[in-house]
C-alpha positions as a printed Julia matrix, in Angstrom:
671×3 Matrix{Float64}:
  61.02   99.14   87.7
  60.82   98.31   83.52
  59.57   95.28   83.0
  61.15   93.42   80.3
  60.82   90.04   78.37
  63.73   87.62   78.28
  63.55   84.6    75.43
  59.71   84.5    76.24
  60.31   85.19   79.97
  58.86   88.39   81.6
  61.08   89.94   84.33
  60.78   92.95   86.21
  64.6    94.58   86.83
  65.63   97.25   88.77
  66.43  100.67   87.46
  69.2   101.49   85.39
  70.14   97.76   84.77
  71.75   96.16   81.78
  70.57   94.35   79.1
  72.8    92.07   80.29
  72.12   92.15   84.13
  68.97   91.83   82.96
  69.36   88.48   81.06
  70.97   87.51   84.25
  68.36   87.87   86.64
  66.53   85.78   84.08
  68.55   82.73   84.69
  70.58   83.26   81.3
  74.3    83.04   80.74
  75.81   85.25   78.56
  79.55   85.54   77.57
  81.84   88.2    78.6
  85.29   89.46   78.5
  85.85   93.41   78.85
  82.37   93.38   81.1
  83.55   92.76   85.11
  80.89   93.8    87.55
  83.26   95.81   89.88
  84.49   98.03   86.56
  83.14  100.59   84.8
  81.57   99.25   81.82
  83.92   99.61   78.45
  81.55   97.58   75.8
  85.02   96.2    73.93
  84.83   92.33   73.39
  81.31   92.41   72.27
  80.89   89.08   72.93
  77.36   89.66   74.88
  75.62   89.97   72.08
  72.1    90.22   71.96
  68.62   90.86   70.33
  66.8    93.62   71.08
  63.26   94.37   69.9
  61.98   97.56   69.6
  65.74   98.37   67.89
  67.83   98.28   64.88
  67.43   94.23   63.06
  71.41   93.64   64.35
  72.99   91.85   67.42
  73.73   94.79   70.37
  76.03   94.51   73.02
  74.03   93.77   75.74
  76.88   94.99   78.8
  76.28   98.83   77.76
  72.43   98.74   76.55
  70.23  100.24   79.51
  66.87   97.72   80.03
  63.89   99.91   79.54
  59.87   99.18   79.2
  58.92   96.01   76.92
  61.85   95.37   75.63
  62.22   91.56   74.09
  65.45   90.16   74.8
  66.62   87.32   72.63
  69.76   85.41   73.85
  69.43   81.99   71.87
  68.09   83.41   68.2
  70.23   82.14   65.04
  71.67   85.81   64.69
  72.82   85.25   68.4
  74.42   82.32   67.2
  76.3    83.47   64.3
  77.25   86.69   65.93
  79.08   85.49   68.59
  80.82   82.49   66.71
  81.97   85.87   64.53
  83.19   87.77   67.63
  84.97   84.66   68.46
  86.24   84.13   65.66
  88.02   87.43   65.25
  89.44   87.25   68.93
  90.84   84.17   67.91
  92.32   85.54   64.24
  96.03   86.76   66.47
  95.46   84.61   70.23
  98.11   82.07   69.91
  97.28   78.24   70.11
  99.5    77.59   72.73
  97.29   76.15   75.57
  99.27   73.38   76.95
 102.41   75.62   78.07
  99.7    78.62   78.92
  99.04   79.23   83.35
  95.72   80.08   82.33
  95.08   76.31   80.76
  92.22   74.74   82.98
  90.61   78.61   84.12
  90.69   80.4    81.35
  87.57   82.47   80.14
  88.92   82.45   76.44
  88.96   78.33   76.83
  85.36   77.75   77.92
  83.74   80.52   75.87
  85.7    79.41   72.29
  83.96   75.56   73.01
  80.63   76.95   74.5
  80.17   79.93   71.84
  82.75   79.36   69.24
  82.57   77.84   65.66
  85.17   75.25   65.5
  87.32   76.78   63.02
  89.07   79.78   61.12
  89.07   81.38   58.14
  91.74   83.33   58.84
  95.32   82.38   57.07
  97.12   85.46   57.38
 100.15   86.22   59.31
  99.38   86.57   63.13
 100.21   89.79   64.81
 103.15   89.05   67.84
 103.62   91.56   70.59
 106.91   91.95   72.48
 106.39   91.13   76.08
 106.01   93.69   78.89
 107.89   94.29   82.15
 105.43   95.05   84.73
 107.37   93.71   87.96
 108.15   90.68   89.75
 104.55   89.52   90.08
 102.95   89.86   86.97
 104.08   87.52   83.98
 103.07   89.13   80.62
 102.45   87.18   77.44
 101.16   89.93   75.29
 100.02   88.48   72.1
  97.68   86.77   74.12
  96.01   89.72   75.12
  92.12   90.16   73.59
  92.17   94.37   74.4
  89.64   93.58   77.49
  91.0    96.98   79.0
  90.1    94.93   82.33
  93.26   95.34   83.83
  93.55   98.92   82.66
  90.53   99.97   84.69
  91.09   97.92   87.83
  94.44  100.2    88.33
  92.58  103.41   87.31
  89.27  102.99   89.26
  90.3   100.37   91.89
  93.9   100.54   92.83
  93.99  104.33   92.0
  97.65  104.11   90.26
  97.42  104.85   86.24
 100.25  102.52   85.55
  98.42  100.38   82.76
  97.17  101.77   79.89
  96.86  100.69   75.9
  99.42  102.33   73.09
  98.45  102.95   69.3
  95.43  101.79   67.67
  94.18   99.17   65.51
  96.0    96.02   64.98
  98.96   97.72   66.82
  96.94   98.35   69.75
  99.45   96.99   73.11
  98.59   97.12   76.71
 101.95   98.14   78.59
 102.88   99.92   81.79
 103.6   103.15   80.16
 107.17  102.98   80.43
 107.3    99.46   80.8
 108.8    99.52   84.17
 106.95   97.15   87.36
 103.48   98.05   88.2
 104.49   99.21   92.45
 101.43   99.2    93.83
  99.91   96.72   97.03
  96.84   95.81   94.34
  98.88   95.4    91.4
  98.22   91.37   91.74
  94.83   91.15   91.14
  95.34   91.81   87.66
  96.21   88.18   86.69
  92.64   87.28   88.6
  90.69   89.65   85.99
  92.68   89.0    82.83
  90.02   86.89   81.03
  93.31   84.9    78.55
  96.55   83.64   79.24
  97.88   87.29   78.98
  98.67   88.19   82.75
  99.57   85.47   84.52
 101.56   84.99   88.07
 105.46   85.09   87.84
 106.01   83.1    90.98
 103.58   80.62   90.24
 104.78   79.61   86.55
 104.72   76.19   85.68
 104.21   75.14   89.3
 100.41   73.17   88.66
  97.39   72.44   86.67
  93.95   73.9    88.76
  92.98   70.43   88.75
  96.08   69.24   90.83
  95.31   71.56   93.95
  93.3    70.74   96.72
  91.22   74.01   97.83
  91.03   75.09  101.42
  89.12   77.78  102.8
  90.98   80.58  105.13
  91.95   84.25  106.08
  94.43   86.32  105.28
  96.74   86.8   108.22
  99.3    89.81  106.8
  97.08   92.55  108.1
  94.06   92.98  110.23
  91.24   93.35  107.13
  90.74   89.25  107.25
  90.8    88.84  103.64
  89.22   85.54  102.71
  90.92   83.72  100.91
  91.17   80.09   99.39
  94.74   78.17   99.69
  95.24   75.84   96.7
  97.92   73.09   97.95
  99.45   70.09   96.25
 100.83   67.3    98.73
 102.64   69.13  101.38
 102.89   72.71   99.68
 100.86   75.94   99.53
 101.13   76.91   95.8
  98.98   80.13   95.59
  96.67   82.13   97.71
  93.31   83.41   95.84
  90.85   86.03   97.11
  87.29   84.71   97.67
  84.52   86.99   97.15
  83.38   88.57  100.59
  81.32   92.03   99.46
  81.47   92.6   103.13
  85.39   92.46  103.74
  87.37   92.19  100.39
  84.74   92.44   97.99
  87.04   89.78   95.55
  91.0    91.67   95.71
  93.74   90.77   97.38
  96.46   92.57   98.59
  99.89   91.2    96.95
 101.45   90.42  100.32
  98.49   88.7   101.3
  98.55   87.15   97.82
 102.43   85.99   97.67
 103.67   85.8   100.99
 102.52   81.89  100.9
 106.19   80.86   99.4
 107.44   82.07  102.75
 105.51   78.8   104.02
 108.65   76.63  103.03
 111.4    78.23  103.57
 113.47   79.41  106.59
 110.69   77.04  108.78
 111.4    75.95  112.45
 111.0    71.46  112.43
 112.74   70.54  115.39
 113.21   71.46  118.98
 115.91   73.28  119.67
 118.09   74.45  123.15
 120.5    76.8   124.07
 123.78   75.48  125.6
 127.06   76.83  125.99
 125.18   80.02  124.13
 124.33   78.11  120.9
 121.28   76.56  119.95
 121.66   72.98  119.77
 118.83   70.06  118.67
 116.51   68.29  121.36
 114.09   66.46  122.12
 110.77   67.18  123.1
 111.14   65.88  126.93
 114.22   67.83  127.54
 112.89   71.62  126.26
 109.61   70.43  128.86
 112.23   69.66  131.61
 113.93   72.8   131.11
 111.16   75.12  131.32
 109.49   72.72  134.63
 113.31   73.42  136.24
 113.01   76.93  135.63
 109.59   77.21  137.59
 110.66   75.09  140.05
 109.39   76.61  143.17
 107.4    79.45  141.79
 105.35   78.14  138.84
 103.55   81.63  138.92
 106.72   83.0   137.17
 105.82   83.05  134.34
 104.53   84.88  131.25
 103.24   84.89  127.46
 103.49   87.39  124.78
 101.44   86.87  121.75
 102.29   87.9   118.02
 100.56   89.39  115.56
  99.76   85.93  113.16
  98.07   83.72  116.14
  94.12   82.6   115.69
  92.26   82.64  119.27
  92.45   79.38  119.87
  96.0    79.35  120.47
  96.21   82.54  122.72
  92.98   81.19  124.48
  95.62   77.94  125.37
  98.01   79.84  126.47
  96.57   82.3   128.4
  94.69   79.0   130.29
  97.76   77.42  131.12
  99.51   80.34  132.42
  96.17   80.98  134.44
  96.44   78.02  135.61
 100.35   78.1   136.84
  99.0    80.97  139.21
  99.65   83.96  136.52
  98.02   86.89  134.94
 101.06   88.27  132.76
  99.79   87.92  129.47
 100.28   90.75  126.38
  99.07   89.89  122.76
 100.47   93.93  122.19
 104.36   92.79  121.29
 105.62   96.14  120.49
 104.4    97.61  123.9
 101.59   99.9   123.0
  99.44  100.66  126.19
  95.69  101.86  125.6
  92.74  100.86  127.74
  90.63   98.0   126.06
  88.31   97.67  129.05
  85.57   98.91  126.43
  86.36   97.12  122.98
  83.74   99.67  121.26
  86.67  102.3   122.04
  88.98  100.12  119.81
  87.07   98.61  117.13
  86.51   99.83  113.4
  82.88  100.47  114.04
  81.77  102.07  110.54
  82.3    98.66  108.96
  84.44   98.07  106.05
  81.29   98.56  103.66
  79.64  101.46  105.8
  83.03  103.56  105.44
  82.3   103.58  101.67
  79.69  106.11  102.53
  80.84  108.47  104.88
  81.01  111.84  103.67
  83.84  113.4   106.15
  87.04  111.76  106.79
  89.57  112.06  109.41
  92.75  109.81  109.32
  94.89  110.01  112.53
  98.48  108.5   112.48
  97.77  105.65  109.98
  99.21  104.98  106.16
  96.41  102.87  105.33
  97.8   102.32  101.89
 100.67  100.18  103.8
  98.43   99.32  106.62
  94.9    98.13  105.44
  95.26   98.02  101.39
  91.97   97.32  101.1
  90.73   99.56  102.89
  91.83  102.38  100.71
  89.85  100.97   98.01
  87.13  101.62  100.16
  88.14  105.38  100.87
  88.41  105.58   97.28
  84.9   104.52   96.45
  83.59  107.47   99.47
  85.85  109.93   98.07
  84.33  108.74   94.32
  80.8   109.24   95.88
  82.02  113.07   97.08
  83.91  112.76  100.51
  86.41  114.8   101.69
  89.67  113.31  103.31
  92.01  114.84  105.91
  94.82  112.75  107.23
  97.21  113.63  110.02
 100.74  111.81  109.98
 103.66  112.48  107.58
 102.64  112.61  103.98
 101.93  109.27  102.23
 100.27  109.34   98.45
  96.41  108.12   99.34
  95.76  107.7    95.78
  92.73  110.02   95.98
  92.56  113.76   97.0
  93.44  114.1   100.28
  94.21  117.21  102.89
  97.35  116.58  105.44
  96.97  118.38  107.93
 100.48  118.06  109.44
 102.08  115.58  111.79
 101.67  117.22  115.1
  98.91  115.7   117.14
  98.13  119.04  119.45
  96.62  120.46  116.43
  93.16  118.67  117.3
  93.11  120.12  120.96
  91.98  122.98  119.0
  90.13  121.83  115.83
  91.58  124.28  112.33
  88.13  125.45  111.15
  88.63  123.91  107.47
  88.53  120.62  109.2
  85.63  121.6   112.09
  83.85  122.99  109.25
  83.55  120.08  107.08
  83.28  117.41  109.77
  80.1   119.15  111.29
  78.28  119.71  107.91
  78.67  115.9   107.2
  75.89  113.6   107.27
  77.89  110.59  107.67
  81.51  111.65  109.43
  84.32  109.06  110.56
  87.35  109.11  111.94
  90.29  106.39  111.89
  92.67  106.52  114.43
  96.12  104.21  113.26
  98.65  102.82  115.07
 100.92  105.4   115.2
  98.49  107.36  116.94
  97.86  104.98  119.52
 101.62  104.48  120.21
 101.64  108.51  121.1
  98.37  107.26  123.71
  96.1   109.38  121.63
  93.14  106.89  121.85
  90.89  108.82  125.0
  92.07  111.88  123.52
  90.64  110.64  120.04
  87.5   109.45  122.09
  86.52  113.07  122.51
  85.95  113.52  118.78
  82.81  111.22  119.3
  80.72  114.62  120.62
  82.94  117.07  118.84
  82.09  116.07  115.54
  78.64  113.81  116.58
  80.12  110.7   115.02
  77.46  108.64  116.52
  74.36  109.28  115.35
  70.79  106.82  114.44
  72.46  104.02  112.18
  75.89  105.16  112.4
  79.33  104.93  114.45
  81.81  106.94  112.84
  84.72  106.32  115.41
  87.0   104.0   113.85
  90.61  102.42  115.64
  92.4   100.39  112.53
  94.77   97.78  113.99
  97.68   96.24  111.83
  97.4    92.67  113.39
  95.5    89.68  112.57
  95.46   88.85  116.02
  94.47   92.36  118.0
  90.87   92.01  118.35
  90.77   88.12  119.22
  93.13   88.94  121.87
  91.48   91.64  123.23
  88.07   89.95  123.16
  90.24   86.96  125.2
  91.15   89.66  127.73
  94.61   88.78  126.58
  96.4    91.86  127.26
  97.55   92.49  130.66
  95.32   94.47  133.0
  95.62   98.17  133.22
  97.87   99.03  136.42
  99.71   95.91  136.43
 102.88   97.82  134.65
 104.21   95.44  131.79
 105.43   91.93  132.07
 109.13   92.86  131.9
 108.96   95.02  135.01
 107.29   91.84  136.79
 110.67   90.03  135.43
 108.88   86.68  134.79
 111.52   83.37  135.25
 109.66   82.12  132.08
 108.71   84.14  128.83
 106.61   82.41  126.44
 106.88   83.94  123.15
 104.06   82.82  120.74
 105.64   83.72  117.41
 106.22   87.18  118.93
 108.73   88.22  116.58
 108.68   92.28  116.44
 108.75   92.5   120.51
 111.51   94.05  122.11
 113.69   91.23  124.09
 116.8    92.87  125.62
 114.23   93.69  129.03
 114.08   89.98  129.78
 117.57   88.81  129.83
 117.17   87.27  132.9
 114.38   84.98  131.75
 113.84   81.82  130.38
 113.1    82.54  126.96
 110.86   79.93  124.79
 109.73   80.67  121.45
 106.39   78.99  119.82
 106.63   79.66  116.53
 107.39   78.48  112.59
 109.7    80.61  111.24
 113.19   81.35  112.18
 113.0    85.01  112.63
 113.65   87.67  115.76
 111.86   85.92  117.85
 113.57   82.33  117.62
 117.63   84.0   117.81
 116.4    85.35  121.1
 115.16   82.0   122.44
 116.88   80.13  124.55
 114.07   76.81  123.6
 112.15   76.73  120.35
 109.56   74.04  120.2
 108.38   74.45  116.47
 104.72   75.38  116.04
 102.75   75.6   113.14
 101.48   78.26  110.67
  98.2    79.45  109.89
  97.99   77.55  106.71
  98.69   74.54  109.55
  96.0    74.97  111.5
  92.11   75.31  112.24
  91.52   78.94  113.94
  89.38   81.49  114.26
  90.2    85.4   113.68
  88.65   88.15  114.66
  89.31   91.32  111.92
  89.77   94.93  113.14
  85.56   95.68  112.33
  85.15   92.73  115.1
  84.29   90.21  112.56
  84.89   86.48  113.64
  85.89   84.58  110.79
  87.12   80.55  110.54
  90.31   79.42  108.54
  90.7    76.2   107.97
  93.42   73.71  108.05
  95.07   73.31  104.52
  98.72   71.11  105.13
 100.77   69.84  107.58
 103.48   71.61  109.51
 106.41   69.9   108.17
 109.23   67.59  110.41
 108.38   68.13  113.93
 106.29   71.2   114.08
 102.98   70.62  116.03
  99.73   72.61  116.36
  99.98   75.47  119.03
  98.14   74.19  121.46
  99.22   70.77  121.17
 102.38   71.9   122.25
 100.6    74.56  125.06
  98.7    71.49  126.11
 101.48   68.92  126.74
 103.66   71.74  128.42
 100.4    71.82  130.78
 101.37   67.97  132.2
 104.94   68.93  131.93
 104.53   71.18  134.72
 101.77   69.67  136.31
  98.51   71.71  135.84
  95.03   71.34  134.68
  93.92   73.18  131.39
  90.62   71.15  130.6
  90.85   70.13  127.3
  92.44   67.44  125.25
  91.4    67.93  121.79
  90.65   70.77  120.12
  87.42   70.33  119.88
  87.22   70.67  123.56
  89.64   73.73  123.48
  87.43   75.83  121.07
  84.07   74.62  123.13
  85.91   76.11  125.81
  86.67   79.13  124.03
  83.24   79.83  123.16
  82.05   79.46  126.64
  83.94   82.04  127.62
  83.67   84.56  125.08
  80.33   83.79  123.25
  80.69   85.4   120.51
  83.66   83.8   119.23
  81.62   81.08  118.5
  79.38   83.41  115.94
  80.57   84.39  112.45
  80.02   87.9   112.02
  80.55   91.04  113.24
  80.62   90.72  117.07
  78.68   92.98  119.06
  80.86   95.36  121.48
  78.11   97.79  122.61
  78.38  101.61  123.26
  81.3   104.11  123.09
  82.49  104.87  126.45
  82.04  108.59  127.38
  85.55  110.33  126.49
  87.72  111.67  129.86
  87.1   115.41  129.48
  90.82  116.09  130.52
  92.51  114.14  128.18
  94.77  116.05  125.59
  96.41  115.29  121.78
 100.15  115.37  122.27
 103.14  114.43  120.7
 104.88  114.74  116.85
 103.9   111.25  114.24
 107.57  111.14  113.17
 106.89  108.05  111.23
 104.32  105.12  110.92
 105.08  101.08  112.27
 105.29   99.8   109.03
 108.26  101.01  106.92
 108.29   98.51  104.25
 105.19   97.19  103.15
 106.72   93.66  101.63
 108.26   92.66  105.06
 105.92   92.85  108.17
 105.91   89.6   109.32
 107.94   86.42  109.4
 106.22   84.59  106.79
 106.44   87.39  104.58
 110.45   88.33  105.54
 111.17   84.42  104.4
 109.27   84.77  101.34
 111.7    85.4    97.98
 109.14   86.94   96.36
 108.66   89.32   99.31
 111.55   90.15   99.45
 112.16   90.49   95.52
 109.2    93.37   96.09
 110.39   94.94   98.86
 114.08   95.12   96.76
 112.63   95.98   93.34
 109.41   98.12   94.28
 110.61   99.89   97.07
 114.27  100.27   97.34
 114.89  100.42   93.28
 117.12   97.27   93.15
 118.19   96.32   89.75
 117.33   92.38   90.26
 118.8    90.27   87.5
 117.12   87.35   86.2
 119.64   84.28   86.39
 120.32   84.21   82.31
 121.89   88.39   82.95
């Protein structure tokens, strides 16, 4: 490890550091723009500027200068100085001064570094260069002549996102970045973009003009469109989520964002569920509280134990934990968090948990992808295949063809083409060091989970410090509900053969209601999707931007979202509502507060009361007779924009799904 001096300050730094990394473990700021640490390193702004002795008497750029032995590092010397108030003051010669109308105003790199590092003035009093602005889709706002040629967002969609939409045109003072034909930049990453771009360049189309930074109120949560848990950070102002922002979790997200995770949040207002409503005469009428309660007491009348809940795929634990107590406590055991019907054993939750990690799949070596898109299911996860394939791993994915965005080997879509292993696959999986396997939801419709559990000794997936056998869900809410015992035990059949008098549907809006006609059907929920035009009660519920909850991600991670508005009109909590339908029908839940509810909660699963990855112990030993079988005609998610209610009332969502998918020509309102 080269030991180096910084401004009079020996350090020791690892090897193959930075100048600049350097000058950061030494407690220095320096200035950046092209130089991201996630990004390969491009050495354009030169705004890190340094002084290097031994070396030529002239500032160096201190992102692409390798720290070696006794090197003296100066960061604060005059020629410092002047050389970055001169790299200023060229980025400055063409940036328009147009800060008060600019998104960017208040968080903007260019801002902080021109008063920190710049020299107060120009020289300059030629024409300014202008740029016509680009198209790049209904997310991304482009103000071009803002741009400073970081390259930033050109290498996030090379080496991140994996789609080489963004690149820069001609040279010199004509140099433009630009989707290459200037159409919209489709991809489930393209978003996190406007988060790198250091100026007022790419900014967020939905969120124009909307607020100042300083306006929002900051709350800290999880991203509920998929089962990664993103974390996130929802910026509101009074009532209203404005935005959704990735925080930096190295562990889950590293600092991206998928874009439905990102823009789904405008869904929050619209199309929301505020008032009880009650079916008479066939049409949903409004009501009050104490009449939906009477209904559903009338219906149990006489055999309370009729009854049952289904969860959906947005609800935090603490909710199904409510439910699943009171209809315990009415006497009954039908509960299903699994809405679309899929059966597999979770009596093991090893068997059905993402065991390589999130960060440990970045270094397997062999890959095998069984029924999942995981560019539509888990987008980032595929930047984490990305980074193994990068590092030299070799992909195979069974399940119709899907663009990974690396090099990857489809096998084909029949599933009884692993009862007998093709040797190209065999012989890479047994020569890796570090093999996984993913089995998606598709596959575990067809019941290929014990099958898939056989794969364990095949390939020796489990070995000292590693568990390659991977199940990736597509809900927020799987593993919570599993670890709650949730899901209906194996043997019992499903709920609708038990033909419950009562359903309780807790915003189960993707579940199949035609087998409960003869039921009682009350929906729990915020949005008026599937779920609410089958209901024959909706008592409005709130959302997860609403509410305090925990979620559990598909690697078993507990995480904690916190409460960032209210649920407008007269939405209430979940398990406010769960709690007074308790003394409705006359039964004991044991809590009053939710305080007491999540105390509960924790009592009886422990380690939903730990933030982390929960522990789940061994694989189970695979049944030796079980068999792959069955064609992947398709996967569960056939548009990306629209799997969930939040996202379906979302304009912007659907703008995507319209534009990006289905090649809708969407006029502004000017055309």
């Amino acid at each position: 490890m080269p030991k180096v001096t910084v401004d009079g300050q020996e350090i020791e730094v690892p090897a193959g550091a930075t100048v600049l990394q350097a000058c950061e473990l030494a407690g220095k700021e320096i200035p950046r723009f092209c130089y991201h640490e996630r990004l390969s390193i491009a050495g354009n702004c030169r705004m890190c500027l340094v002084e290097v002795k031994p070396g030529p008497p002239k500032p160096q750029a201190s992102c692409a200068l390798p720290a070696a032995e006794g090197q003296e590092i100066r960061t604060d010397s005059p020629m410092v100085k002047k050389a970055r108030e001169g790299v200023m003051e060229f980025l400055l010669i063409n940036h328009p001064l147009d800060c008060p109308i600019c998104d960017q105003g208040g968080e903007c790199d260019l801002q902080d570094q021109a008063v920190a590092y710049g020299r107060g003035g120009s020289r300059f009093s030629e024409n300014k260069r202008a740029v016509t602005e680009k198209y790049m889709g209904p997310l991304i706002k482009t103000i071009m002549t803002r741009c400073i040629h970081c390259t930033r967002c050109v290498r996030f969609s090379e080496e991140i996102a994996g789609v080489d939409e963004i690149g820069a045109l001609y040279r010199g003072e004509d140099m433009q970045i630009t989707t290459y034909l200037e159409q919209a930049a489709a991809h489930e990453l393209s978003a996190n973009v406007i988060d790198l771009c250091p100026v007022g360049a790419l900014t967020s189309r939905p969120y124009a003009f909307e607020a100042r930074p300083w306006e929002l109120k900051k709350t800290l949560s999880i991203d509920v469109s998929d089962a990664v848990g993103a974390n996130i950070t929802l910026h509101s102002k009074g009532r209203e989520v404005m935005r959704a922002l990735p925080r930096v979790n190295d562990d889950v997200n590293e600092e991206w964002l998928s874009d439905k995770g990102r823009y789904q949040v405008d869904g929050l207002t619209k199309r929301r569920l505020d008032r009880v409503w009650v079916r008479r005469d066939g049409r949903l009428q409004p009501a009050e509280w104490t009449e939906a309660f009477g209904m559903i007491a009338s219906a149990l009348e006489g055999d309370k134990a009729s009854i049952a809940a289904v969860a959906g795929d947005l609800l935090d634990a603490e909710t199904m934990f409510a439910a699943k107590a009171l209809v315990n406590a009415c006497g009954s055991q039908l509960t299903e968090a699994r809405q679309t019907g899929m059966t597999y054993d979770v009596s093991n939750l090893a068997a059905v948990n993402f065991n390589s990690t999130f960060a440990g799949i970045e270094t397997a070596d062999a890959i095998l992808i069984v029924g999942s898109n995981v560019r539509w299911e888990a987008a980032l996860l595929n930047v984490r295949l990305r980074k193994a394939v990068k590092a030299g791993a070799k992909v195979f994915i069974i399940g119709p063809e899907w663009d990974p965005t690396y090099p990857a080997t489809f096998l084909g879509s029949d599933l009884k083409l692993l009862n007998r292993i093709p040797k190209e696959l065999g012989d890479v999986m047994k020569s890796a060091k570090r093999p996984a396997v993913i089995v998606g939801a598709a596959a575990l419709a067809k019941g290929a989970l014990p099958a898939a559990l056989k794969l364990v000794d095949k390939f020796d997936l489990v070995r000292e410090g590693w568990n390659g056998f991977n199940v990736l869900h597509i809900s927020a809410a799987r593993m919570a509900s599993l670890m709650l015992g949730f899901t209906l035990p194996r043997g019992m059949g499903d709920i609708a053969a038990a033909a419950p008098k009562v359903l309780l549907s807790l915003g189960a809006d993707e579940m199949d209601y035609a087998p409960y006609a003869g039921s009682l059907k009350v929906y729990i929920g915020h949005h008026g999707d599937k779920g609410a035009h089958h209901a024959d009660i909706i008592l409005p519920g709130a959302s997860y931007a609403e509410k305090d909850g925990t979620y559990v991600n598909t690697e078993g991670r507990v995480q904690y979202a916190e409460k960032a508005v209210y649920a407008p009109g007269d939405a209430r909590e979940d398990w406010t509502i769960l709690r007074a339908l308790a003394d409705a029908l006359g039964v004991t839940v044991g809590f009053d507060s939710f305080g007491e509810l999540q105390s509960k909660m924790i009592a009886a699963v422990p380690a939903l009361g730990e933030e982390g990855l929960a522990d789940y112990g061994a694989l189970p030993k695979a049944d030796s007779g079980a068999k792959f079988d069955g064609e992947l005609a398709g996967y569960p998610i056939k548009d990306f924009y629209l799997t969930n209610p939040i996202a379906r009332a979302s304009e912007v969502m659907q703008r995507c799904s319209d534009e990006l998918l289905h090649g809708a020509d969407v006029k502004e309102a000017a055309e």
